[in-house]
Amino acid sequence: MFSKILSAGIIGVDAYLVDVEVDSVPGIPGFSIVGLPEIAVKESKERVIAALKNLNLYPGPMKITVNLAPADIKKEGTSYDLPILLGVLVNSGIIENSSLLKTLVAGEVTLDGHIRSVKGVLSIGELVKKEEDIDTLIVPFENRMEAGVVEGIKVLPVNHIYELINHLNGTNPLKPYKISIEELYKKVNYSVDFRDVKGQESAKRALEIAAAGGHNMLMIGPPGSGKTMLAKRIPSILPDISIDEALETTRIYSIAGLLDDTNSFISIRPFRAPHHTISDAGLIGGGHIPHPGEVSLAHNGVLFLDELPEFKRNVLEVLRQPLEDGSIRISRAKISVRFPSRFMLVAAMNPCPCGYYGDPFHTCTCTPNQIYKYRAKISGPLMDRIDIHIEVPNVRYEELSDKRRGEYSSTIRERVNKAREIQHERFKRQGLNIFSNAQMGATQIEDFCSIEQEGKRLLKKAMEHFGFSARAYSKILKIARTIADLDEEESIKPHHLSEAIQYRSLDRKGGI
């Protein structure tokens, strides 16, 4: 007997069709899986056989061969358990093959017949939507919400094999599951707020500018000055995430297996803060079959690197491609995949190894050579991609004891949203696929960052006095453009330039 059940595999962030072909013939018992299966797929036969025996559905002495087509692409994961088991049941006559027409199946099977969640169901749902010959998706009950947001398909969540058998035989049909994106995409109350931050007014202003223009940012300050606390609050002032961005981010989290019933849809901008011991594969993604890394999990959100010089040099260098292109391509011998990775980089570091260089209340114990080596761990090409440098000094007692509260994040976010709308309209009029001022190239800087004569004199004086490079010149213009957008000014004024110059502290002669 022969049967074919439709399933799906994942390459990068996209799903592709897999035909699970099951051939069963009486004879010496045997069970083999072909079609380049990885270890988890090879182990499917053990789970399927045990489940069939425990449910009294085992067909008896049979030689079973399973082919996963196309056979030239490596298959991984546990999502093929359920289609393989259904193929055996079809060959045994327990269910009708016709009941699985136009149906795609994915799910992991436990030894007692329950069906567990699998990765990448949102991408699989989008694949079903594209295929004209498929209109139904059978998934584990735990994956129902991420599958249910895909419009135009019938989603059938299932808990146990017996439920599925009864449905396919027509004795107890499953109820289709549907959920509106609007139910999941709703206003979120952030757990942290800028209102709780004491002092640090200059840092908060710099963060608002960074959020408004999508600028990468580096905070420099002694231990305990509040760099991490400020960074964690950045998502609360970023522009509201759109439905398309939310779906794109959710798809990445689905493939990474980071969704569950309580977190089935990413409706806020992600914030990722990997430890400085992370490997380059952990940061950008990788593996025998590539999986998304932290830069992709931060897509449409914030990637925060605390203690930046403590990261390995090779790890930091791999950031250059995603920062430049908004995506990362990982190549292996037989496969090359692309993961989206458009994020805002926020980094923090001490001014020196001991952390107290320039602190008026603590004595720095570092030698000039130690300070130089510490800062030299961050390469010039990476620093080229960081727009704003801001000093974060220790907070004074008067500010800590002040009972007054600062601005709400929601108030700051309103200004950020207005500035982003101005940028969106400006670039849209020119037909540019640019989302923020930070993404402007040399041509856009020339077109949108023109300055008056007084501003030119100010910038020339600053470049000569501080020794700014050509790259610093471009960064200053982009930052000034964002400050002008926050002020809803059409042209860049001298005071916009003077504020932008303050945010290039590491480019000055002598450093900070």
Short mmCIF file of C-alpha atoms in Angstrom, two decimals:
data_model
loop_
_atom_site.label_atom_id
_atom_site.label_comp_id
_atom_site.label_asym_id
_atom_site.label_seq_id
_atom_site.Cartn_x
_atom_site.Cartn_y
_atom_site.Cartn_z
CA MET A 1 0.00 0.00 0.00
CA PHE A 2 1.12 3.51 -0.78
CA SER A 3 -0.04 6.88 0.51
CA LYS A 4 1.12 10.48 0.29
CA ILE A 5 0.54 13.07 3.02
CA LEU A 6 1.44 16.74 2.55
CA SER A 7 3.68 18.38 5.13
CA ALA A 8 6.23 21.23 5.17
CA GLY A 9 9.82 22.03 6.00
CA ILE A 10 11.55 25.32 6.85
CA ILE A 11 14.44 27.01 5.07
CA GLY A 12 15.39 30.35 6.63
CA VAL A 13 12.08 32.03 7.45
CA ASP A 14 10.11 30.41 4.64
CA ALA A 15 8.29 27.08 4.46
CA TYR A 16 8.34 24.68 1.51
CA LEU A 17 6.17 21.69 0.63
CA VAL A 18 7.30 18.20 1.61
CA ASP A 19 5.56 15.08 0.28
CA VAL A 20 5.59 12.39 2.98
CA GLU A 21 5.35 9.20 0.92
CA VAL A 22 4.66 6.05 2.95
CA ASP A 23 4.93 2.55 1.46
CA SER A 24 3.81 -0.46 3.54
CA VAL A 25 4.17 -4.11 2.47
CA PRO A 26 3.70 -7.31 4.52
CA GLY A 27 6.94 -9.01 5.44
CA ILE A 28 9.84 -8.85 7.85
CA PRO A 29 9.20 -5.86 10.16
CA GLY A 30 11.25 -2.83 9.24
CA PHE A 31 10.93 0.95 9.25
CA SER A 32 13.23 3.23 7.26
CA ILE A 33 13.10 6.95 6.48
CA VAL A 34 14.88 8.36 3.43
CA GLY A 35 15.13 11.83 1.92
CA LEU A 36 18.07 13.32 3.86
CA PRO A 37 16.54 13.13 7.37
CA GLU A 38 18.39 14.65 10.32
CA ILE A 39 18.61 12.81 13.67
CA ALA A 40 15.26 14.11 15.02
CA VAL A 41 13.55 13.00 11.80
CA LYS A 42 15.19 9.56 11.90
CA GLU A 43 13.90 9.12 15.44
CA SER A 44 10.36 9.70 14.19
CA LYS A 45 10.06 5.99 13.43
CA GLU A 46 10.56 5.11 17.11
CA ARG A 47 7.92 7.59 18.26
CA VAL A 48 5.45 6.55 15.57
CA ILE A 49 5.83 2.80 16.21
CA ALA A 50 5.51 3.24 20.00
CA ALA A 51 2.45 5.48 19.63
CA LEU A 52 0.73 3.03 17.25
CA LYS A 53 1.39 0.09 19.60
CA ASN A 54 0.22 1.97 22.70
CA LEU A 55 -2.99 2.96 20.87
CA ASN A 56 -3.56 -0.60 19.55
CA LEU A 57 -3.28 0.69 15.98
CA TYR A 58 -0.08 -1.09 14.92
CA PRO A 59 -0.70 -2.83 11.59
CA GLY A 60 1.31 -5.98 12.34
CA PRO A 61 4.47 -7.28 10.62
CA MET A 62 5.12 -4.71 7.90
CA LYS A 63 8.08 -3.31 6.05
CA ILE A 64 7.51 0.46 6.03
CA THR A 65 9.49 2.87 3.89
CA VAL A 66 9.04 6.64 4.23
CA ASN A 67 10.36 9.05 1.63
CA LEU A 68 10.49 12.81 2.31
CA ALA A 69 10.43 14.56 -1.05
CA PRO A 70 12.15 16.59 -2.36
CA ALA A 71 14.89 14.17 -1.33
CA ASP A 72 17.81 16.53 -1.99
CA ILE A 73 16.98 18.96 0.87
CA LYS A 74 17.89 18.07 4.44
CA LYS A 75 14.89 17.67 6.75
CA GLU A 76 14.99 18.45 10.44
CA GLY A 77 12.60 18.75 13.36
CA THR A 78 9.76 16.66 14.69
CA SER A 79 6.93 18.02 12.54
CA TYR A 80 6.98 14.95 10.26
CA ASP A 81 5.82 12.58 13.05
CA LEU A 82 2.13 13.19 12.48
CA PRO A 83 2.09 12.91 8.66
CA ILE A 84 4.18 9.71 8.85
CA LEU A 85 1.77 8.19 11.37
CA LEU A 86 -1.23 9.19 9.24
CA GLY A 87 0.40 7.58 6.20
CA VAL A 88 0.71 4.28 8.08
CA LEU A 89 -2.95 4.51 9.17
CA VAL A 90 -4.06 5.19 5.59
CA ASN A 91 -2.13 2.17 4.34
CA SER A 92 -3.74 0.07 7.09
CA GLY A 93 -7.22 1.15 6.05
CA ILE A 94 -7.99 2.81 9.38
CA ILE A 95 -8.60 6.17 7.69
CA GLU A 96 -9.44 7.13 4.12
CA ASN A 97 -6.80 8.83 2.00
CA SER A 98 -9.50 11.00 0.43
CA SER A 99 -10.12 12.66 3.80
CA LEU A 100 -6.65 14.22 3.61
CA LEU A 101 -7.05 15.83 0.19
CA LYS A 102 -6.09 19.53 0.12
CA THR A 103 -4.74 19.13 3.67
CA LEU A 104 -1.27 19.84 5.05
CA VAL A 105 -0.25 18.17 8.32
CA ALA A 106 2.48 19.01 10.86
CA GLY A 107 2.98 17.88 14.44
CA GLU A 108 5.12 15.89 16.88
CA VAL A 109 3.66 12.66 18.28
CA THR A 110 4.24 11.50 21.86
CA LEU A 111 4.40 7.83 22.83
CA ASP A 112 0.86 7.89 24.21
CA GLY A 113 -0.65 9.51 21.11
CA HIS A 114 -0.76 13.16 22.14
CA ILE A 115 0.38 15.79 19.64
CA ARG A 116 2.97 18.35 20.69
CA SER A 117 3.81 21.76 19.26
CA VAL A 118 6.38 22.27 16.51
CA LYS A 119 8.37 25.23 15.19
CA GLY A 120 7.58 27.42 12.20
CA VAL A 121 3.80 26.97 12.10
CA LEU A 122 3.17 30.61 11.08
CA SER A 123 5.42 30.18 8.03
CA ILE A 124 3.67 26.89 7.24
CA GLY A 125 0.30 28.65 7.43
CA GLU A 126 1.49 31.31 4.99
CA LEU A 127 2.63 28.53 2.65
CA VAL A 128 -0.83 26.94 2.76
CA LYS A 129 -2.35 30.31 1.92
CA LYS A 130 -0.18 30.58 -1.21
CA GLU A 131 -0.91 27.05 -2.48
CA GLU A 132 -4.08 26.82 -4.55
CA ASP A 133 -4.36 23.04 -4.05
CA ILE A 134 -4.31 23.24 -0.24
CA ASP A 135 -6.93 24.88 1.97
CA THR A 136 -6.67 23.05 5.33
CA LEU A 137 -3.89 22.96 7.93
CA ILE A 138 -3.85 20.38 10.75
CA VAL A 139 -1.57 21.50 13.59
CA PRO A 140 -1.03 20.73 17.29
CA PHE A 141 -3.47 22.49 19.62
CA GLU A 142 -0.61 24.49 21.16
CA ASN A 143 0.16 26.05 17.74
CA ARG A 144 -3.45 27.06 17.03
CA MET A 145 -3.01 30.80 17.67
CA GLU A 146 -0.02 31.40 15.41
CA ALA A 147 -1.68 29.36 12.64
CA GLY A 148 -5.04 31.02 13.21
CA VAL A 149 -3.82 34.51 12.32
CA VAL A 150 -3.28 33.47 8.69
CA GLU A 151 -6.32 34.56 6.72
CA GLY A 152 -7.97 32.44 4.03
CA ILE A 153 -7.15 28.96 5.35
CA LYS A 154 -8.95 26.45 7.60
CA VAL A 155 -6.94 25.62 10.72
CA LEU A 156 -7.78 22.41 12.59
CA PRO A 157 -5.99 22.16 15.96
CA VAL A 158 -5.75 18.67 17.45
CA ASN A 159 -4.68 17.30 20.84
CA HIS A 160 -4.65 13.53 20.34
CA ILE A 161 -4.44 10.97 17.55
CA TYR A 162 -7.90 9.59 18.35
CA GLU A 163 -9.41 13.07 17.85
CA LEU A 164 -7.83 13.26 14.41
CA ILE A 165 -8.93 9.74 13.42
CA ASN A 166 -12.53 10.51 14.42
CA HIS A 167 -12.40 13.73 12.43
CA LEU A 168 -10.97 12.13 9.29
CA ASN A 169 -13.53 9.30 9.47
CA GLY A 170 -16.34 11.83 9.88
CA THR A 171 -17.58 10.59 13.28
CA ASN A 172 -16.60 13.70 15.28
CA PRO A 173 -15.37 16.60 13.08
CA LEU A 174 -12.88 19.07 14.52
CA LYS A 175 -13.92 22.70 14.80
CA PRO A 176 -11.86 25.14 12.70
CA TYR A 177 -9.95 27.69 14.74
CA LYS A 178 -9.75 31.36 13.80
CA ILE A 179 -8.48 34.40 15.62
CA SER A 180 -8.33 37.98 14.46
CA ILE A 181 -4.96 39.68 14.31
CA GLU A 182 -6.63 42.71 15.87
CA GLU A 183 -7.33 40.63 19.00
CA LEU A 184 -3.62 39.95 19.38
CA TYR A 185 -2.37 43.24 17.99
CA LYS A 186 -3.45 45.57 20.72
CA LYS A 187 -2.06 48.37 22.85
CA VAL A 188 0.47 46.99 25.29
CA ASN A 189 1.29 48.41 28.70
CA TYR A 190 5.05 48.31 28.98
CA SER A 191 6.43 47.00 32.26
CA VAL A 192 9.04 49.79 32.35
CA ASP A 193 8.67 53.51 31.71
CA PHE A 194 10.99 56.50 31.31
CA ARG A 195 8.95 58.21 34.02
CA ASP A 196 10.85 56.11 36.57
CA VAL A 197 14.29 57.31 35.47
CA LYS A 198 15.85 59.82 37.85
CA GLY A 199 18.08 62.46 36.29
CA GLN A 200 19.99 61.62 33.09
CA GLU A 201 18.09 64.26 31.11
CA SER A 202 20.78 64.53 28.44
CA ALA A 203 20.84 60.74 27.98
CA LYS A 204 17.05 60.59 27.72
CA ARG A 205 17.13 63.34 25.10
CA ALA A 206 19.75 61.41 23.10
CA LEU A 207 17.64 58.24 23.31
CA GLU A 208 14.61 60.13 21.99
CA ILE A 209 16.65 61.35 19.03
CA ALA A 210 18.00 57.84 18.41
CA ALA A 211 14.48 56.39 18.47
CA ALA A 212 13.11 59.12 16.20
CA GLY A 213 15.76 58.60 13.53
CA GLY A 214 16.52 54.90 13.99
CA HIS A 215 20.10 55.77 14.93
CA ASN A 216 22.49 53.25 16.47
CA MET A 217 23.78 54.46 19.80
CA LEU A 218 26.65 53.93 22.24
CA MET A 219 26.36 54.90 25.93
CA ILE A 220 29.57 55.47 27.88
CA GLY A 221 29.59 55.75 31.64
CA PRO A 222 30.79 54.30 34.95
CA PRO A 223 29.20 51.23 36.58
CA GLY A 224 25.80 51.94 38.16
CA SER A 225 25.07 55.09 36.17
CA GLY A 226 21.92 53.59 34.64
CA LYS A 227 22.98 52.57 31.13
CA THR A 228 21.17 49.23 31.21
CA MET A 229 18.09 50.75 32.85
CA LEU A 230 17.87 53.34 30.07
CA ALA A 231 18.38 50.75 27.33
CA LYS A 232 15.57 48.52 28.61
CA ARG A 233 13.13 51.41 28.26
CA ILE A 234 13.95 52.17 24.61
CA PRO A 235 11.20 49.90 23.16
CA SER A 236 8.62 51.92 25.11
CA ILE A 237 9.45 55.05 23.07
CA LEU A 238 10.00 53.47 19.66
CA PRO A 239 7.30 54.00 17.00
CA ASP A 240 4.32 51.68 17.32
CA ILE A 241 4.95 48.40 15.52
CA SER A 242 2.82 47.88 12.41
CA ILE A 243 0.84 44.70 11.75
CA ASP A 244 3.18 43.74 8.91
CA GLU A 245 6.22 44.23 11.14
CA ALA A 246 4.54 42.26 13.94
CA LEU A 247 3.80 39.34 11.58
CA GLU A 248 7.35 39.38 10.23
CA THR A 249 8.83 39.35 13.73
CA THR A 250 6.40 36.68 14.94
CA ARG A 251 7.41 34.44 12.04
CA ILE A 252 11.06 34.57 13.18
CA TYR A 253 10.09 33.76 16.77
CA SER A 254 7.91 30.89 15.51
CA ILE A 255 10.85 29.36 13.63
CA ALA A 256 13.04 29.78 16.72
CA GLY A 257 10.41 28.00 18.85
CA LEU A 258 9.93 30.96 21.19
CA LEU A 259 6.14 31.22 20.99
CA ASP A 260 3.59 29.70 23.37
CA ASP A 261 -0.03 30.22 24.45
CA THR A 262 0.86 33.27 26.54
CA ASN A 263 3.15 34.76 23.89
CA SER A 264 1.76 33.68 20.52
CA PHE A 265 2.05 37.02 18.73
CA ILE A 266 4.80 39.65 18.96
CA SER A 267 2.83 42.88 19.29
CA ILE A 268 5.64 45.01 20.75
CA ARG A 269 9.08 45.73 19.40
CA PRO A 270 11.53 43.08 20.63
CA PHE A 271 14.41 43.83 22.96
CA ARG A 272 17.30 41.37 22.91
CA ALA A 273 20.28 41.60 25.24
CA PRO A 274 22.72 38.71 24.65
CA HIS A 275 25.52 38.08 27.14
CA HIS A 276 29.02 39.07 26.11
CA THR A 277 30.10 35.39 26.04
CA ILE A 278 27.84 34.70 23.04
CA SER A 279 29.39 33.11 19.94
CA ASP A 280 29.22 34.58 16.46
CA ALA A 281 26.78 31.81 15.44
CA GLY A 282 24.58 32.65 18.43
CA LEU A 283 24.58 36.31 17.46
CA ILE A 284 23.92 36.15 13.72
CA GLY A 285 22.51 32.61 13.47
CA GLY A 286 23.96 29.39 12.18
CA GLY A 287 24.05 25.67 12.65
CA HIS A 288 24.18 22.70 10.28
CA ILE A 289 20.82 23.86 9.00
CA PRO A 290 20.90 27.64 9.74
CA HIS A 291 18.66 29.02 12.47
CA PRO A 292 18.03 32.69 13.36
CA GLY A 293 20.36 34.34 15.84
CA GLU A 294 19.98 37.31 18.17
CA VAL A 295 20.24 39.89 15.37
CA SER A 296 17.18 38.33 13.69
CA LEU A 297 15.29 37.96 16.95
CA ALA A 298 15.85 41.72 17.41
CA HIS A 299 14.36 42.42 13.95
CA ASN A 300 12.16 45.55 14.05
CA GLY A 301 13.35 46.17 17.60
CA VAL A 302 16.46 46.76 19.72
CA LEU A 303 19.68 44.76 20.05
CA PHE A 304 21.41 45.80 23.27
CA LEU A 305 25.06 44.90 23.79
CA ASP A 306 26.12 45.64 27.35
CA GLU A 307 29.84 45.82 28.14
CA LEU A 308 30.59 46.14 24.42
CA PRO A 309 34.42 45.76 24.63
CA GLU A 310 33.97 42.45 26.48
CA PHE A 311 32.46 40.81 23.39
CA LYS A 312 34.91 38.81 21.29
CA ARG A 313 36.33 40.76 18.35
CA ASN A 314 35.13 38.22 15.76
CA VAL A 315 31.62 38.33 17.25
CA LEU A 316 31.41 42.11 16.92
CA GLU A 317 32.74 42.05 13.37
CA VAL A 318 29.87 39.87 12.11
CA LEU A 319 27.50 42.72 13.01
CA ARG A 320 28.73 44.77 10.08
CA GLN A 321 26.64 43.02 7.42
CA PRO A 322 23.26 43.13 9.22
CA LEU A 323 23.85 46.75 10.25
CA GLU A 324 24.60 47.67 6.65
CA ASP A 325 22.03 45.54 4.79
CA GLY A 326 19.21 44.95 7.29
CA SER A 327 19.57 41.21 6.72
CA ILE A 328 22.06 38.42 7.22
CA ARG A 329 22.89 35.67 4.74
CA ILE A 330 24.29 32.40 6.07
CA SER A 331 25.86 30.02 3.57
CA ARG A 332 26.58 26.33 3.97
CA ALA A 333 27.88 23.74 1.50
CA LYS A 334 24.46 22.96 0.03
CA ILE A 335 22.26 25.76 1.32
CA SER A 336 22.21 29.53 1.66
CA VAL A 337 19.51 31.25 3.70
CA ARG A 338 18.64 34.85 4.44
CA PHE A 339 17.27 36.11 7.77
CA PRO A 340 15.89 39.64 8.20
CA SER A 341 17.80 41.68 10.78
CA ARG A 342 16.81 45.34 10.67
CA PHE A 343 17.32 46.53 14.23
CA MET A 344 18.47 49.48 16.26
CA LEU A 345 21.83 48.76 17.89
CA VAL A 346 22.26 50.15 21.40
CA ALA A 347 25.55 49.45 23.13
CA ALA A 348 27.00 50.35 26.53
CA MET A 349 30.55 50.43 27.83
CA ASN A 350 32.68 51.77 30.63
CA PRO A 351 35.13 54.59 29.77
CA CYS A 352 38.03 52.35 30.87
CA PRO A 353 38.63 48.84 32.30
CA CYS A 354 38.04 49.93 35.90
CA GLY A 355 35.09 52.08 34.83
CA TYR A 356 36.00 55.35 36.52
CA TYR A 357 38.03 57.32 33.98
CA GLY A 358 36.84 60.93 34.19
CA ASP A 359 34.63 60.28 37.23
CA PRO A 360 34.95 63.16 39.73
CA PHE A 361 34.18 60.93 42.74
CA HIS A 362 36.32 57.87 42.01
CA THR A 363 39.99 57.49 41.14
CA CYS A 364 40.76 55.69 37.89
CA THR A 365 43.43 52.99 38.35
CA CYS A 366 44.01 52.35 34.63
CA THR A 367 47.12 53.33 32.70
CA PRO A 368 46.77 55.22 29.39
CA ASN A 369 47.90 52.09 27.55
CA GLN A 370 45.19 49.99 29.26
CA ILE A 371 42.53 52.54 28.32
CA TYR A 372 43.73 52.59 24.71
CA LYS A 373 43.68 48.79 24.43
CA TYR A 374 40.24 48.63 26.04
CA ARG A 375 38.71 51.05 23.53
CA ALA A 376 40.63 49.54 20.62
CA LYS A 377 38.64 46.32 21.06
CA ILE A 378 35.89 48.07 19.12
CA SER A 379 36.97 48.29 15.50
CA GLY A 380 36.74 51.39 13.34
CA PRO A 381 34.30 49.80 10.83
CA LEU A 382 31.88 48.95 13.65
CA MET A 383 32.18 52.44 15.15
CA ASP A 384 31.40 53.81 11.66
CA ARG A 385 27.95 52.30 12.00
CA ILE A 386 27.17 53.91 15.37
CA ASP A 387 25.67 57.38 14.97
CA ILE A 388 25.34 58.66 18.53
CA HIS A 389 27.86 58.55 21.38
CA ILE A 390 26.53 59.79 24.71
CA GLU A 391 28.11 60.06 28.15
CA VAL A 392 26.03 58.73 31.05
CA PRO A 393 27.51 60.07 34.32
CA ASN A 394 26.57 58.91 37.79
CA VAL A 395 23.32 60.35 39.11
CA ARG A 396 23.67 62.92 41.91
CA TYR A 397 21.95 62.52 45.27
CA GLU A 398 19.73 65.53 44.64
CA GLU A 399 18.33 63.91 41.52
CA LEU A 400 17.84 60.51 43.17
CA SER A 401 15.98 62.01 46.13
CA ASP A 402 13.80 64.26 43.97
CA LYS A 403 10.16 63.15 44.29
CA ARG A 404 9.17 64.61 40.95
CA ARG A 405 8.66 62.14 38.10
CA GLY A 406 9.86 62.49 34.55
CA GLU A 407 7.95 62.31 31.28
CA TYR A 408 5.91 59.23 30.49
CA SER A 409 7.23 57.01 27.71
CA SER A 410 3.92 57.44 25.91
CA THR A 411 4.47 61.22 25.72
CA ILE A 412 7.95 60.75 24.26
CA ARG A 413 6.62 58.10 21.85
CA GLU A 414 4.09 60.57 20.45
CA ARG A 415 6.91 62.93 19.44
CA VAL A 416 8.89 60.01 18.00
CA ASN A 417 5.89 58.86 15.95
CA LYS A 418 5.43 62.38 14.51
CA ALA A 419 9.09 62.58 13.53
CA ARG A 420 8.94 59.15 11.86
CA GLU A 421 5.82 60.17 9.92
CA ILE A 422 7.67 63.24 8.61
CA GLN A 423 10.56 61.04 7.48
CA HIS A 424 8.23 58.48 5.91
CA GLU A 425 6.46 61.12 3.84
CA ARG A 426 9.75 62.73 2.78
CA PHE A 427 11.23 59.46 1.51
CA LYS A 428 7.92 58.29 0.02
CA ARG A 429 7.72 61.40 -2.16
CA GLN A 430 11.10 60.45 -3.64
CA GLY A 431 10.10 56.80 -4.13
CA LEU A 432 12.77 55.62 -1.70
CA ASN A 433 12.59 52.39 0.27
CA ILE A 434 13.98 54.04 3.39
CA PHE A 435 12.35 53.94 6.81
CA SER A 436 14.38 56.40 8.86
CA ASN A 437 17.06 59.08 8.67
CA ALA A 438 19.73 56.64 9.85
CA GLN A 439 19.37 54.71 6.56
CA MET A 440 20.16 57.69 4.36
CA GLY A 441 23.08 57.34 1.98
CA ALA A 442 25.34 60.04 0.57
CA THR A 443 22.79 61.08 -2.07
CA GLN A 444 19.95 61.43 0.43
CA ILE A 445 22.17 63.37 2.84
CA GLU A 446 22.94 65.81 0.06
CA ASP A 447 19.26 66.11 -0.91
CA PHE A 448 17.67 66.34 2.56
CA CYS A 449 20.38 67.70 4.86
CA SER A 450 21.26 71.04 3.30
CA ILE A 451 22.35 73.68 5.79
CA GLU A 452 22.50 77.46 5.69
CA GLN A 453 25.68 79.54 5.64
CA GLU A 454 25.71 80.06 9.40
CA GLY A 455 25.38 76.31 9.94
CA LYS A 456 28.23 75.65 7.50
CA ARG A 457 30.51 77.98 9.45
CA LEU A 458 29.58 76.26 12.71
CA LEU A 459 30.22 72.80 11.30
CA LYS A 460 33.53 73.83 9.76
CA LYS A 461 34.70 75.27 13.06
CA ALA A 462 33.67 72.11 14.92
CA MET A 463 35.47 69.84 12.46
CA GLU A 464 38.67 71.85 12.72
CA HIS A 465 38.50 72.14 16.51
CA PHE A 466 37.56 68.53 17.32
CA GLY A 467 39.28 66.86 14.38
CA PHE A 468 36.11 65.20 13.07
CA SER A 469 36.47 62.80 10.16
CA ALA A 470 34.40 62.63 6.97
CA ARG A 471 32.23 59.88 8.48
CA ALA A 472 31.56 62.02 11.54
CA TYR A 473 30.48 64.83 9.21
CA SER A 474 27.82 62.60 7.62
CA LYS A 475 26.63 61.31 10.99
CA ILE A 476 26.26 64.83 12.34
CA LEU A 477 24.12 65.84 9.38
CA LYS A 478 21.85 62.80 9.79
CA ILE A 479 21.44 63.41 13.52
CA ALA A 480 20.73 67.10 12.91
CA ARG A 481 18.09 66.11 10.35
CA THR A 482 16.37 63.99 13.00
CA ILE A 483 16.52 66.78 15.59
CA ALA A 484 14.93 69.14 13.05
CA ASP A 485 12.19 66.55 12.40
CA LEU A 486 11.45 66.36 16.12
CA ASP A 487 11.10 70.15 16.08
CA GLU A 488 8.95 69.81 12.92
CA GLU A 489 11.35 72.13 11.10
CA GLU A 490 11.76 71.89 7.33
CA SER A 491 15.40 73.04 7.34
CA ILE A 492 18.34 72.26 9.62
CA LYS A 493 19.13 75.20 11.91
CA PRO A 494 22.45 75.98 13.63
CA HIS A 495 21.11 74.87 17.04
CA HIS A 496 20.20 71.49 15.53
CA LEU A 497 23.79 71.13 14.33
CA SER A 498 25.29 72.23 17.63
CA GLU A 499 23.25 69.59 19.50
CA ALA A 500 24.20 66.91 16.95
CA ILE A 501 27.90 67.74 17.38
CA GLN A 502 27.62 66.89 21.09
CA TYR A 503 26.70 63.32 20.22
CA ARG A 504 30.03 62.46 18.56
CA SER A 505 32.22 62.39 21.67
CA LEU A 506 34.42 59.47 20.61
CA ASP A 507 35.36 61.25 17.37
CA ARG A 508 36.91 64.17 19.18
CA LYS A 509 40.66 64.45 19.62
CA GLY A 510 41.52 62.72 22.84
CA GLY A 511 38.39 60.60 23.06
CA ILE A 512 35.63 61.22 25.57
#
